[in-house]
Amino acid sequence: MTALNELKYKNNLTEQELAKRIGISRSQLYRIKKTGKIGPKALAGLKNAFPEVDMNEVIKYLK
């Protein structure tokens, strides 16, 4: 399970809700999960939406 899926289930969010909280589209979220590459906008959005999450852990899961 990816870190993004863990955030989704932990916070009881749909894919659309998770993407909206991060500030990206659902398609972008899908591409991040599929390719494992995350851009600066999505990374900043994740940090703002979920400040308690260790970004190093997120990046480790995505590689």
Rosetta silent file (secondary structure, phi, psi, omega in degrees, C-alpha in Angstrom):
SEQUENCE: MTALNELKYKNNLTEQELAKRIGISRSQLYRIKKTGKIGPKALAGLKNAFPEVDMNEVIKYLK
SCORE:     score description
SCORE:     0.000 S_00000001
   1 L     0.000  135.823 -179.021    0.000    0.000    0.000 S_00000001
   2 L   -81.043  164.247  177.988    1.328    3.391   -0.895 S_00000001
   3 H   -62.736  -34.585  179.134    1.605    6.300    1.478 S_00000001
   4 H   -67.149  -39.705  176.702   -1.111    8.084   -0.493 S_00000001
   5 H   -66.363  -37.842  177.328   -3.488    5.168   -0.047 S_00000001
   6 H   -61.224  -43.596  177.104   -2.702    5.102    3.661 S_00000001
   7 H   -61.560  -41.365 -179.341   -3.592    8.796    3.906 S_00000001
   8 H   -60.940  -49.448 -177.442   -6.775    8.150    1.962 S_00000001
   9 H   -72.921  -38.550 -179.204   -7.958    5.332    4.223 S_00000001
  10 H   -62.293  -37.273 -177.814   -6.735    6.902    7.462 S_00000001
  11 L   -99.223    6.531  177.928   -8.692   10.087    6.744 S_00000001
  12 L    53.098   54.155 -178.075  -11.662    8.276    5.165 S_00000001
  13 L  -113.761  152.207  170.154  -11.341   10.152    1.870 S_00000001
  14 L   -83.332  170.893  176.592  -12.264    9.269   -1.693 S_00000001
  15 H   -58.194  -44.392 -178.996   -9.678    9.631   -4.466 S_00000001
  16 H   -62.242  -43.581 -179.994  -11.362   12.875   -5.510 S_00000001
  17 H   -65.645  -40.737  178.363  -11.350   14.273   -1.963 S_00000001
  18 H   -62.906  -46.864  179.446   -7.688   13.366   -1.455 S_00000001
  19 H   -60.455  -42.459 -179.325   -6.709   15.030   -4.719 S_00000001
  20 H   -63.832  -42.168  178.184   -8.712   18.134   -3.834 S_00000001
  21 H   -61.760  -37.863 -179.464   -7.060   18.411   -0.408 S_00000001
  22 H   -75.065  -27.335 -179.693   -3.639   18.149   -2.040 S_00000001
  23 L    94.930   26.038  177.923   -4.611   20.700   -4.696 S_00000001
  24 L  -128.824  171.602  178.027   -4.267   18.469   -7.745 S_00000001
  25 L   -82.984  163.896  178.156   -6.670   16.687  -10.064 S_00000001
  26 H   -63.639  -34.651  177.829   -7.711   13.068   -9.614 S_00000001
  27 H   -63.971  -41.619  178.034   -5.868   12.287  -12.856 S_00000001
  28 H   -64.527  -40.073  177.820   -2.668   13.766  -11.467 S_00000001
  29 H   -60.691  -44.203  178.529   -3.098   11.723   -8.292 S_00000001
  30 H   -60.644  -43.793 -179.685   -3.501    8.575  -10.383 S_00000001
  31 H   -64.507  -38.092  177.312   -0.334    9.396  -12.366 S_00000001
  32 H   -61.623  -45.196  179.843    1.625    9.951   -9.149 S_00000001
  33 H   -65.481  -38.931 -176.095    0.506    6.565   -7.865 S_00000001
  34 H   -73.145  -45.997 -174.740    1.205    4.866  -11.193 S_00000001
  35 H   -92.175  -24.137 -177.855    4.606    6.373  -11.986 S_00000001
  36 L    80.812   10.567  179.759    5.873    7.088   -8.469 S_00000001
  37 L  -107.607  132.993 -179.440    6.931   10.593   -9.508 S_00000001
  38 L  -126.213  132.741 -179.015    5.653   13.602   -7.603 S_00000001
  39 L   -86.709  171.761 -177.589    6.064   17.210   -8.644 S_00000001
  40 H   -64.133  -34.584  179.622    6.730   20.220   -6.454 S_00000001
  41 H   -64.621  -46.182 -179.471    3.088   21.401   -6.547 S_00000001
  42 H   -67.485  -39.010  179.261    1.776   18.051   -5.325 S_00000001
  43 H   -64.862  -43.445  177.402    4.516   17.743   -2.718 S_00000001
  44 H   -64.618  -40.291  178.259    3.766   21.224   -1.371 S_00000001
  45 H   -63.576  -40.456  176.971    0.052   20.424   -1.371 S_00000001
  46 H   -62.262  -44.834 -178.700    0.656   17.220    0.568 S_00000001
  47 H   -64.021  -38.633  179.108    2.748   19.046    3.139 S_00000001
  48 H   -71.933  -40.470 -177.204    0.074   21.728    3.591 S_00000001
  49 H   -75.048  -33.605 -176.358   -2.843   19.285    3.727 S_00000001
  50 L  -132.620   72.113 -176.334   -1.132   16.752    5.991 S_00000001
  51 L   -64.038  -20.822 -179.091    1.563   18.536    8.056 S_00000001
  52 L   -76.995  -13.077 -176.056    1.840   15.567   10.427 S_00000001
  53 L   -85.378  134.700  176.887    3.092   13.279    7.644 S_00000001
  54 L   -76.308  114.336 -176.957    6.833   12.792    7.196 S_00000001
  55 H   -64.175  -27.996  176.559    7.514   13.751    3.570 S_00000001
  56 H   -62.669  -37.448  177.683   10.590   11.522    3.501 S_00000001
  57 H   -66.422  -40.599  179.245    8.306    8.535    4.092 S_00000001
  58 H   -62.723  -47.326 -178.848    6.003    9.620    1.273 S_00000001
  59 H   -64.171  -38.718  179.197    8.896   10.017   -1.144 S_00000001
  60 H   -61.162  -41.766  178.962   10.343    6.643   -0.087 S_00000001
  61 H   -65.682  -34.492 -174.534    7.031    4.942   -0.885 S_00000001
  62 H   -77.450  -24.277 -177.891    6.800    6.605   -4.279 S_00000001
  63 L   -72.208    0.000    0.000   10.240    5.579   -5.534 S_00000001
